[in-house]
Amino acid sequence: MQDPRPVGQTPSVRPSAALRRTTSLVLMALASSAALAQQADVATLPAVKVEGQGDLTTTEGTGSYTPRATAASTGLPMSLRETPQSVTVVTRQRIDDENMRSLADVMASTPGISVQNYDSERYSFNSRGFAISNYMYDGIPTSFDMGYAGGESSQDPIIYDRVEVVRGATGLLTGAGNPSASVNLVRKHATSREFTADMSVSAGSWDTYRATVDLSSPLNASGSVRGRIVSAYQDNHSFLDNYENRKKVFYGVVDADLTSRTTLSVGFNYQDNQPKGSSWGGFPLWYADGGRTDWKRSLNTGADWTSWASTTQGAFASLEHRFDNDWRIQTTASYSKNEMDGKLLYLYGLPDRNTGLGVNGSPAWYYGDRQQNSLDVKASGPFNLFGRTHEAVFGASFSRQYADFRGRFPAGAAAPVGNFYDWDGSYPEPQWGESSTASRYTTKQTGWYSALRFSLADPLKLIVGGRYSTWKTDSVGFAGGNKQAFDKDAFTPYAGLLYDINENYTAYVSYTGIFNPQSYQDRNGSWLDPLEGKAYEAGVKGEFLEGRLNASAAVFQMNQDNVAQIDPGQFVPGTINQAYRAGQGTRSRGFDLEMSGEVSPGWNVAAGYSHWTARDGDGNGIQTDQPRSLVRLFTTYQLPGSWNRLTVGGGVNWQSSIYTLASGPNGQERVGQGSYALTNLMARYKFDRSLSAQLNVNNLFDRKYYSQVGFYNQGAWGAGRSATLTVRYQY
């Protein structure tokens, strides 16, 4: 049987080119942004006013590709220019324009983020050379388990106002985690004091049909109590043969102004995914004679009866009070539960080129759930010292996560696959044996954090802070083996220095500590020590057109010890799990360039270029299955004059080549995917103030590419060209 947990690292191999001409690229990006801003300054538009409670971080209703403020980095609401880290905010407008329907869609269009699709249901997100392990709901840390996938990467963004991504180390707010990025999913709220409605229906390729409803209304005469419900239903097939999925989404929230300074928010979210024909793993990369395969893109290794069903649900209650001195305190309690029920079939082996024989089947049935309870308390506000005004945030978070996943396997021998050339998914479901433990663990975390933002002088700001975290885990693996128990604590420092060069530009440097307990074992069965290290970043940020356009350029370096790396050909004793070794002196460095916002009236742009390289202490390249360079670009333009009902747009997602070492009939062999670009287009026509129609086309040129290559020595194709037409009514 196959361990369902995704492999996070690749063998150590030497990469291609190193970082070059970083300074030139930084200056060019900022110069271009300044030129665009100057050109647009003659026709600036007034800032869009959004109904609500004055939350500057809200993006819904702004029509913008950039936020007015974000608290994703330090917990203090600041503009992107004031934040000493690389931050991307995928706004509500951009989510709608690109017709994003899952978290995977959002991540695939975010600068500096690469996405790997292991099979029909599982995705891995990576940044700066490492897997993303830090996630938050409304700023409250949570945990995802991509191995026993419970619908995390399939979450529908219809319920979110925005998705905030902070690249690099984020230990101040998230505690333990990889120095890759943190992803904060921020839910919509009931801010309108009038009844509003937003409804849509859509149809697209592969028999995809979708309907959404978003209703807001005051619940009393004064509007001090407001409610909102958001719902979506989607029924779709796929570019994969014999695959279909039904998705149901519901979200409800009530926001109540208990007093003029006290607000209570209570909400609930639910999503159910019911796929059929789910795949587990990919397809063979080689024939038995050592030649490479080239299967049709629609090949699905799932069977008629396979399904990786998942349900995600959560509830929260938040109470905020705003004092007369501009201090505020917020307490949030939350609960989440992710369930999965996967009847799966893993195909392995190498087919004979002539007969198609040689592929075998390994059925497995995994099911269970993961639950988390969290409590977060935060206070923030200004204070005076030495005749100047400064800001502070203090917080504490507590969480307990419990997971229990079980497995059932065939009571007898698995049925033969036969001629793989005739594969159509009609593989018989086996008689299942007794249930046994697949993975069970309890993890408790606490975090005490603080950050102070000092105004040292009018142009000079200093942010210092840190987080003290505790981490306690007890776990067992397959059949009650692989027991693990550890209790760790660590202090994660944070510091940032910003200098306002002029009214448009700010230079900054920042430093963050790295700490991450690991669940990897070596060839002796011993657990690897926690990952530890330091992250540095320096850059320049620009803000133009009264904050409607932001640009940034940054360089970074991360030094780490105990980085888990694959120990080729070695397994954990008594298991089929890959063994790892702890790499010392690992270093990742690179740069980010990004621009987002309105470059001229009616013209929105979100663009980013990122590059990194990573080596271990011996100078060998690591993480080569992740693209070193990424380009993310999407833009829309509302035509002027008599054509102003029409908005057109498009973009390109490009990534550099990747490779890894996989085991084939001739031993270890290098396999990879060359660089490629996916081109997307959109057009929207507004018939009147309420009714519009939007067409989205993805992968316009039908590029064929590997969505993953080398995972368990297999490969998988990405989706081909698709189109979706959406009709939307807003009241």
Coordinates of N, CA, C and O in Angstrom, one line a residue, residues 405-558:
F405 N -7.2 9.1 11.5 CA -7.5 8.5 10.2 C -7.2 7.0 10.3 O -6.3 6.5 10.9
R406 N -8.1 6.3 9.6 CA -8.1 4.8 9.6 C -8.0 4.3 8.2 O -8.3 5.0 7.3
G407 N -7.6 3.0 8.1 CA -7.5 2.4 6.8 C -8.0 1.0 6.8 O -8.0 0.3 7.8
R408 N -8.6 0.6 5.6 CA -9.0 -0.7 5.3 C -8.4 -1.2 4.0 O -8.3 -0.4 3.1
F409 N -8.0 -2.4 3.9 CA -7.4 -2.9 2.8 C -8.0 -4.2 2.3 O -8.8 -4.8 3.1
P410 N -7.7 -4.6 1.1 CA -8.4 -5.8 0.6 C -8.2 -7.1 1.5 O -7.1 -7.3 2.0
A411 N -9.3 -7.8 1.7 CA -9.3 -9.0 2.5 C -8.5 -10.1 1.8 O -8.0 -11.0 2.4
G412 N -8.4 -10.1 0.4 CA -7.7 -11.1 -0.3 C -6.8 -10.4 -1.3 O -6.4 -9.2 -1.2
A413 N -6.3 -11.2 -2.3 CA -5.4 -10.6 -3.3 C -6.1 -9.6 -4.2 O -7.3 -9.8 -4.5
A414 N -5.4 -8.6 -4.6 CA -6.0 -7.6 -5.5 C -6.2 -8.2 -6.9 O -5.4 -9.0 -7.3
A415 N -7.2 -7.7 -7.5 CA -7.5 -8.2 -8.9 C -6.4 -7.7 -9.9 O -5.8 -6.7 -9.7
P416 N -6.2 -8.5 -10.9 CA -5.2 -8.1 -11.9 C -5.7 -6.9 -12.7 O -6.9 -6.8 -13.0
V417 N -4.8 -6.0 -13.2 CA -5.2 -4.9 -14.0 C -5.3 -5.3 -15.5 O -6.1 -4.8 -16.2
G418 N -4.5 -6.3 -15.9 CA -4.5 -6.7 -17.3 C -3.8 -5.8 -18.2 O -2.8 -5.1 -17.8
N419 N -4.3 -5.7 -19.4 CA -3.7 -4.9 -20.4 C -4.0 -3.4 -20.1 O -5.1 -3.0 -20.2
F420 N -2.9 -2.6 -19.8 CA -3.1 -1.2 -19.4 C -3.6 -0.4 -20.6 O -4.2 0.6 -20.4
Y421 N -3.3 -0.8 -21.8 CA -3.8 -0.1 -23.0 C -5.4 -0.1 -23.0 O -6.0 0.8 -23.6
D422 N -6.0 -1.1 -22.4 CA -7.4 -1.2 -22.4 C -8.1 -0.6 -21.1 O -9.2 -0.8 -20.8
W423 N -7.3 0.1 -20.3 CA -7.7 0.6 -19.0 C -8.9 1.6 -19.2 O -8.7 2.6 -20.0
D424 N -10.0 1.4 -18.6 CA -11.1 2.3 -18.7 C -11.8 2.6 -17.3 O -12.9 3.1 -17.2
G425 N -11.1 2.2 -16.2 CA -11.6 2.4 -14.9 C -12.5 1.3 -14.4 O -13.0 1.3 -13.2
S426 N -12.8 0.2 -15.2 CA -13.7 -0.9 -14.8 C -13.0 -1.9 -13.9 O -13.1 -3.1 -14.2
Y427 N -12.3 -1.5 -12.9 CA -11.6 -2.4 -12.0 C -12.5 -2.7 -10.9 O -13.1 -1.8 -10.3
P428 N -12.6 -4.0 -10.5 CA -13.6 -4.4 -9.4 C -13.2 -3.8 -8.0 O -12.0 -3.9 -7.7
E429 N -14.2 -3.3 -7.3 CA -13.9 -3.0 -5.9 C -13.7 -4.2 -5.1 O -14.5 -5.2 -5.2
P430 N -12.7 -4.2 -4.2 CA -12.4 -5.5 -3.5 C -13.3 -5.6 -2.3 O -14.1 -4.7 -1.9
Q431 N -13.3 -6.8 -1.7 CA -13.9 -7.0 -0.3 C -12.9 -6.4 0.7 O -11.8 -6.8 0.7
W432 N -13.4 -5.5 1.5 CA -12.5 -4.8 2.4 C -12.3 -5.6 3.7 O -13.2 -6.2 4.3
G433 N -11.1 -5.6 4.2 CA -10.8 -6.2 5.5 C -11.1 -5.3 6.7 O -11.8 -4.3 6.6
E434 N -10.5 -5.7 7.8 CA -10.8 -4.9 9.1 C -10.1 -3.6 9.1 O -9.1 -3.4 8.4
S435 N -10.7 -2.7 9.9 CA -10.1 -1.3 10.0 C -8.9 -1.3 10.9 O -8.9 -2.1 11.9
S436 N -7.9 -0.5 10.6 CA -6.8 -0.3 11.4 C -6.3 1.2 11.4 O -6.7 1.9 10.5
T437 N -5.5 1.6 12.4 CA -5.1 2.9 12.5 C -4.1 3.2 11.3 O -3.2 2.5 11.0
A438 N -4.4 4.4 10.6 CA -3.5 4.9 9.6 C -2.6 6.0 10.2 O -1.4 6.1 9.9
S439 N -3.3 6.9 10.9 CA -2.6 8.0 11.5 C -3.5 8.6 12.6 O -4.7 8.9 12.3
R440 N -2.9 8.8 13.8 CA -3.7 9.4 14.9 C -2.7 10.3 15.6 O -1.6 9.9 16.0
Y441 N -3.1 11.5 15.8 CA -2.2 12.4 16.6 C -3.0 13.5 17.3 O -4.2 13.9 16.9
T442 N -2.4 14.1 18.3 CA -2.9 15.2 19.0 C -1.8 16.2 19.1 O -0.7 15.9 19.6
T443 N -2.1 17.4 18.7 CA -1.1 18.5 18.8 C -1.6 19.7 19.5 O -2.7 20.2 19.2
K444 N -0.9 20.2 20.5 CA -1.3 21.4 21.3 C -0.3 22.5 21.1 O 0.9 22.2 21.2
Q445 N -0.7 23.7 20.7 CA 0.2 24.8 20.5 C -0.3 26.0 21.3 O -1.5 26.2 21.4
T446 N 0.6 26.7 21.9 CA 0.4 28.0 22.5 C 1.4 29.0 21.9 O 2.5 28.7 21.5
G447 N 0.9 30.2 21.8 CA 1.8 31.3 21.3 C 1.5 32.6 22.0 O 0.4 33.0 22.2
W448 N 2.6 33.3 22.5 CA 2.5 34.6 23.1 C 3.3 35.5 22.2 O 4.5 35.3 22.1
Y449 N 2.7 36.6 21.6 CA 3.4 37.4 20.7 C 3.2 38.9 20.9 O 2.2 39.3 21.5
S450 N 4.1 39.7 20.5 CA 4.0 41.1 20.6 C 4.9 41.7 19.5 O 5.9 41.2 19.1
A451 N 4.4 42.9 19.1 CA 5.2 43.7 18.1 C 5.0 45.2 18.4 O 3.9 45.6 18.8
L452 N 6.1 45.9 18.4 CA 6.0 47.4 18.6 C 6.5 48.1 17.4 O 7.6 47.7 16.8
R453 N 5.8 49.1 16.9 CA 6.2 49.9 15.8 C 6.5 51.3 16.3 O 5.7 52.1 16.6
F454 N 7.8 51.6 16.3 CA 8.3 52.8 16.8 C 8.5 53.8 15.7 O 9.1 53.5 14.6
S455 N 8.1 55.0 15.9 CA 8.3 56.1 14.9 C 9.6 56.9 15.4 O 9.5 57.8 16.3
L456 N 10.7 56.4 15.0 CA 12.0 57.0 15.5 C 12.2 58.4 15.0 O 12.8 59.3 15.7
A457 N 11.7 58.7 13.8 CA 11.7 60.0 13.1 C 10.7 60.0 12.1 O 10.1 58.9 11.7
D458 N 10.4 61.1 11.5 CA 9.3 61.2 10.5 C 9.5 60.2 9.4 O 8.6 59.5 8.9
P459 N 10.8 60.0 8.9 CA 10.9 59.0 7.8 C 11.4 57.6 8.2 O 11.5 56.7 7.4
L460 N 11.6 57.4 9.5 CA 12.2 56.2 10.0 C 11.3 55.5 11.0 O 10.9 56.0 12.0
K461 N 11.0 54.2 10.7 CA 10.2 53.4 11.5 C 10.9 52.1 11.9 O 11.6 51.5 11.0
L462 N 10.8 51.6 13.1 CA 11.4 50.4 13.6 C 10.3 49.5 14.1 O 9.5 49.9 15.0
I463 N 10.2 48.3 13.7 CA 9.3 47.3 14.2 C 10.1 46.1 14.8 O 11.0 45.6 14.2
V464 N 9.8 45.9 16.1 CA 10.5 44.8 16.8 C 9.4 44.0 17.5 O 8.4 44.5 17.9
G465 N 9.6 42.7 17.6 CA 8.7 41.8 18.2 C 9.2 40.4 18.3 O 10.3 40.1 18.0
G466 N 8.3 39.5 18.7 CA 8.7 38.1 18.8 C 7.5 37.3 19.3 O 6.5 37.8 19.7
R467 N 7.7 36.0 19.2 CA 6.7 35.1 19.6 C 7.3 33.9 20.4 O 8.3 33.3 19.9
Y468 N 6.8 33.6 21.6 CA 7.2 32.4 22.3 C 6.1 31.4 22.1 O 5.0 31.6 22.4
S469 N 6.6 30.2 21.5 CA 5.7 29.2 21.1 C 6.0 27.9 21.9 O 7.2 27.6 22.1
T470 N 5.0 27.1 22.2 CA 5.1 25.7 22.7 C 4.4 24.8 21.7 O 3.4 25.2 21.2
W471 N 4.9 23.6 21.6 CA 4.4 22.6 20.6 C 4.5 21.3 21.3 O 5.6 20.8 21.6
K472 N 3.4 20.6 21.5 CA 3.4 19.3 22.1 C 2.6 18.3 21.2 O 1.4 18.6 20.8
T473 N 3.2 17.2 20.8 CA 2.6 16.3 19.9 C 2.7 14.9 20.4 O 3.8 14.5 20.9
D474 N 1.6 14.1 20.3 CA 1.6 12.7 20.5 C 1.0 12.0 19.2 O -0.1 12.4 18.9
S475 N 1.6 11.1 18.6 CA 1.1 10.5 17.4 C 1.5 9.0 17.3 O 2.5 8.6 17.8
V476 N 0.7 8.3 16.5 CA 1.0 6.9 16.1 C 0.7 6.8 14.6 O -0.2 7.5 14.1
G477 N 1.4 6.0 13.9 CA 1.2 5.8 12.5 C 0.5 4.5 12.1 O -0.3 4.0 12.9
F478 N 0.9 3.9 11.0 CA 0.3 2.7 10.5 C 0.3 1.6 11.5 O 1.3 1.3 12.1
A479 N -1.0 1.0 11.7 CA -1.1 -0.1 12.6 C -0.6 0.1 14.0 O -0.2 -0.8 14.7
G480 N -0.6 1.4 14.5 CA -0.2 1.7 15.8 C 1.3 1.8 15.9 O 1.8 2.0 17.1
G481 N 2.1 1.7 14.8 CA 3.5 1.9 14.9 C 4.0 3.3 14.7 O 3.1 4.2 14.7
N482 N 5.3 3.5 14.5 CA 5.8 4.9 14.3 C 5.3 5.9 15.4 O 4.9 7.0 15.1
K483 N 5.4 5.4 16.6 CA 5.0 6.3 17.7 C 5.9 7.5 17.8 O 7.1 7.4 17.7
Q484 N 5.4 8.7 18.1 CA 6.1 9.9 18.3 C 5.5 10.8 19.4 O 4.3 10.9 19.5
A485 N 6.4 11.3 20.2 CA 5.9 12.2 21.2 C 7.1 13.2 21.5 O 8.2 12.8 21.8
F486 N 6.8 14.4 21.4 CA 7.8 15.4 21.8 C 7.1 16.7 22.2 O 6.0 17.0 21.9
D487 N 7.9 17.5 23.0 CA 7.4 18.7 23.6 C 8.5 19.7 23.3 O 9.6 19.6 23.9
K488 N 8.2 20.7 22.5 CA 9.2 21.7 22.1 C 8.7 23.1 22.4 O 7.5 23.4 22.5
D489 N 9.6 24.0 22.6 CA 9.3 25.4 22.8 C 10.4 26.2 22.1 O 11.6 25.8 22.0
A490 N 10.1 27.4 21.7 CA 11.1 28.2 21.0 C 10.6 29.7 21.0 O 9.4 30.0 21.1
F491 N 11.6 30.6 21.0 CA 11.3 32.0 20.8 C 11.7 32.4 19.4 O 12.8 32.2 18.9
T492 N 10.7 33.0 18.7 CA 11.0 33.5 17.3 C 11.0 35.0 17.3 O 10.0 35.7 17.4
P493 N 12.2 35.6 17.0 CA 12.3 37.0 17.0 C 11.9 37.6 15.6 O 11.9 36.9 14.6
Y494 N 11.5 38.9 15.7 CA 11.1 39.6 14.4 C 11.6 41.0 14.5 O 11.5 41.7 15.6
A495 N 12.1 41.6 13.5 CA 12.6 43.0 13.4 C 12.5 43.5 12.0 O 12.7 42.8 11.0
G496 N 12.0 44.7 11.9 CA 12.0 45.4 10.6 C 12.3 46.9 10.7 O 11.9 47.5 11.7
L497 N 13.0 47.4 9.8 CA 13.4 48.8 9.8 C 13.0 49.4 8.4 O 13.4 48.9 7.4
L498 N 12.3 50.5 8.4 CA 11.8 51.1 7.2 C 12.2 52.6 7.2 O 12.1 53.3 8.2
Y499 N 12.6 53.1 6.0 CA 13.0 54.4 5.8 C 12.3 55.0 4.6 O 12.4 54.5 3.5
D500 N 11.5 56.1 4.8 CA 10.8 56.7 3.7 C 11.8 57.6 2.9 O 12.2 58.7 3.4
I501 N 12.1 57.1 1.7 CA 13.0 57.9 0.9 C 12.4 59.2 0.4 O 13.1 60.2 0.4
N502 N 11.2 59.2 0.0 CA 10.4 60.3 -0.4 C 8.9 60.0 -0.2 O 8.6 59.0 0.4
E503 N 8.1 60.8 -0.8 CA 6.6 60.6 -0.7 C 6.1 59.3 -1.3 O 5.0 58.9 -1.1
N504 N 6.9 58.7 -2.2 CA 6.5 57.5 -2.9 C 7.3 56.2 -2.5 O 6.7 55.2 -2.6
Y505 N 8.5 56.4 -2.1 CA 9.3 55.2 -1.9 C 9.8 55.0 -0.5 O 10.1 55.9 0.2
T506 N 9.8 53.7 -0.1 CA 10.3 53.3 1.2 C 11.2 52.1 1.1 O 10.9 51.2 0.4
A507 N 12.4 52.2 1.7 CA 13.3 51.1 1.8 C 13.2 50.4 3.1 O 12.9 51.0 4.1
Y508 N 13.4 49.1 3.1 CA 13.2 48.3 4.3 C 14.2 47.2 4.4 O 14.7 46.7 3.4
V509 N 14.4 46.7 5.6 CA 15.1 45.5 5.9 C 14.3 44.8 7.0 O 13.7 45.4 7.8
S510 N 14.4 43.4 7.0 CA 13.6 42.7 8.0 C 14.4 41.4 8.4 O 15.2 40.9 7.5
Y511 N 14.1 40.9 9.6 CA 14.7 39.7 10.0 C 13.7 38.9 10.8 O 12.9 39.4 11.6
T512 N 13.6 37.5 10.6 CA 12.7 36.7 11.2 C 13.4 35.3 11.6 O 14.1 34.8 10.7
G513 N 13.2 34.8 12.8 CA 13.7 33.5 13.2 C 12.8 32.4 12.6 O 11.7 32.6 12.2
I514 N 13.4 31.2 12.5 CA 12.7 30.1 11.9 C 12.8 28.9 12.9 O 13.8 28.6 13.4
F515 N 11.6 28.3 13.1 CA 11.5 27.1 14.0 C 10.4 26.3 13.5 O 9.3 26.8 13.2
N516 N 10.6 24.9 13.3 CA 9.6 24.1 12.8 C 9.8 22.6 13.2 O 10.7 22.0 12.6
P517 N 9.1 22.1 14.2 CA 9.2 20.7 14.5 C 8.8 19.8 13.3 O 7.9 20.2 12.5
Q518 N 9.5 18.7 13.1 CA 9.3 17.9 11.9 C 8.8 16.5 12.2 O 9.1 15.9 13.3
S519 N 8.1 15.9 11.3 CA 7.5 14.5 11.4 C 8.2 13.6 10.4 O 7.6 12.7 9.9
Y520 N 9.5 13.8 10.1 CA 10.2 13.0 9.2 C 11.1 12.0 10.0 O 11.7 12.4 11.1
Q521 N 11.4 10.8 9.5 CA 12.2 9.8 10.2 C 13.4 9.5 9.3 O 13.3 9.5 8.1
D522 N 14.6 9.1 9.9 CA 15.7 8.8 9.2 C 15.8 7.2 8.9 O 14.8 6.5 9.3
R523 N 16.8 6.7 8.3 CA 16.9 5.3 8.0 C 17.0 4.4 9.2 O 16.8 3.2 9.1
N524 N 17.2 5.0 10.4 CA 17.3 4.2 11.6 C 15.9 4.3 12.4 O 15.8 3.8 13.5
G525 N 15.0 5.1 11.9 CA 13.7 5.2 12.5 C 13.6 6.4 13.5 O 12.6 6.6 14.2
S526 N 14.7 7.1 13.6 CA 14.8 8.3 14.6 C 14.1 9.5 13.9 O 14.2 9.7 12.7
W527 N 13.5 10.3 14.7 CA 12.8 11.5 14.2 C 13.9 12.6 14.1 O 14.8 12.8 14.9
L528 N 13.7 13.4 13.0 CA 14.6 14.5 12.7 C 14.4 15.6 13.8 O 13.3 15.9 14.2
D529 N 15.5 16.3 14.1 CA 15.4 17.5 15.0 C 14.6 18.6 14.3 O 14.5 18.7 13.1
P530 N 14.0 19.5 15.1 CA 13.3 20.6 14.5 C 14.1 21.5 13.6 O 15.4 21.6 13.8
L531 N 13.5 22.0 12.5 CA 14.2 22.8 11.6 C 14.4 24.2 12.3 O 13.5 24.7 12.9
E532 N 15.6 24.8 12.2 CA 15.9 26.0 12.8 C 16.7 26.9 11.8 O 17.4 26.4 10.9
G533 N 16.5 28.2 11.9 CA 17.3 29.1 11.0 C 16.9 30.5 11.1 O 16.2 30.9 12.1
K534 N 17.4 31.3 10.2 CA 17.2 32.8 10.2 C 16.8 33.2 8.8 O 17.4 32.7 7.8
A535 N 15.9 34.2 8.7 CA 15.5 34.7 7.4 C 15.8 36.2 7.3 O 15.4 36.9 8.3
Y536 N 16.3 36.7 6.2 CA 16.6 38.1 6.0 C 16.0 38.6 4.7 O 15.9 37.8 3.7
E537 N 15.5 39.8 4.7 CA 14.9 40.4 3.5 C 15.2 41.9 3.5 O 15.2 42.5 4.5
A538 N 15.4 42.4 2.3 CA 15.6 43.8 2.1 C 15.0 44.2 0.8 O 15.0 43.4 -0.2
G539 N 14.5 45.4 0.7 CA 13.8 45.8 -0.5 C 13.4 47.3 -0.5 O 13.7 48.1 0.4
V540 N 12.7 47.6 -1.6 CA 12.2 49.0 -1.8 C 10.7 48.8 -2.2 O 10.4 48.0 -3.0
K541 N 9.8 49.6 -1.6 CA 8.4 49.6 -1.9 C 8.0 51.0 -2.4 O 8.5 52.0 -1.9
G542 N 7.1 51.0 -3.4 CA 6.6 52.2 -3.9 C 5.1 52.2 -3.8 O 4.4 51.2 -4.0
E543 N 4.5 53.4 -3.5 CA 3.1 53.6 -3.4 C 2.7 54.9 -4.3 O 3.3 55.9 -4.1
F544 N 1.7 54.7 -5.2 CA 1.4 55.8 -6.1 C -0.1 55.9 -6.2 O -0.9 55.1 -5.7
L545 N -0.5 57.1 -6.7 CA -1.9 57.4 -6.9 C -2.8 57.2 -5.7 O -3.8 56.5 -5.6
E546 N -2.3 57.8 -4.6 CA -3.0 57.7 -3.3 C -3.3 56.3 -2.8 O -4.3 56.0 -2.2
G547 N -2.3 55.4 -3.1 CA -2.4 54.1 -2.6 C -3.1 53.1 -3.5 O -3.2 51.9 -3.2
R548 N -3.5 53.6 -4.7 CA -4.2 52.7 -5.6 C -3.3 51.8 -6.4 O -3.7 50.9 -7.1
L549 N -2.0 52.1 -6.4 CA -1.0 51.3 -7.1 C 0.2 51.1 -6.2 O 0.8 52.1 -5.6
N550 N 0.6 49.8 -6.0 CA 1.7 49.5 -5.2 C 2.8 48.7 -6.0 O 2.4 47.9 -6.9
A551 N 4.0 48.9 -5.7 CA 5.1 48.1 -6.3 C 6.2 47.8 -5.3 O 6.3 48.5 -4.3
S552 N 6.9 46.7 -5.5 CA 7.9 46.3 -4.6 C 9.0 45.5 -5.2 O 8.7 44.9 -6.3
A553 N 10.2 45.6 -4.7 CA 11.3 44.8 -5.1 C 12.1 44.4 -3.9 O 12.3 45.2 -3.0
A554 N 12.4 43.1 -3.8 CA 13.0 42.6 -2.6 C 14.0 41.5 -2.9 O 13.9 40.8 -3.9
V555 N 15.0 41.4 -2.1 CA 16.0 40.3 -2.1 C 15.9 39.6 -0.7 O 15.6 40.2 0.3
F556 N 16.1 38.3 -0.7 CA 16.0 37.6 0.5 C 17.1 36.5 0.6 O 17.6 36.0 -0.4
Q557 N 17.3 36.0 1.8 CA 18.2 34.9 2.1 C 17.7 34.2 3.3 O 17.3 34.8 4.3
M558 N 17.7 32.8 3.3 CA 17.3 32.1 4.4 C 18.3 31.0 4.7 O 18.7 30.2 3.8

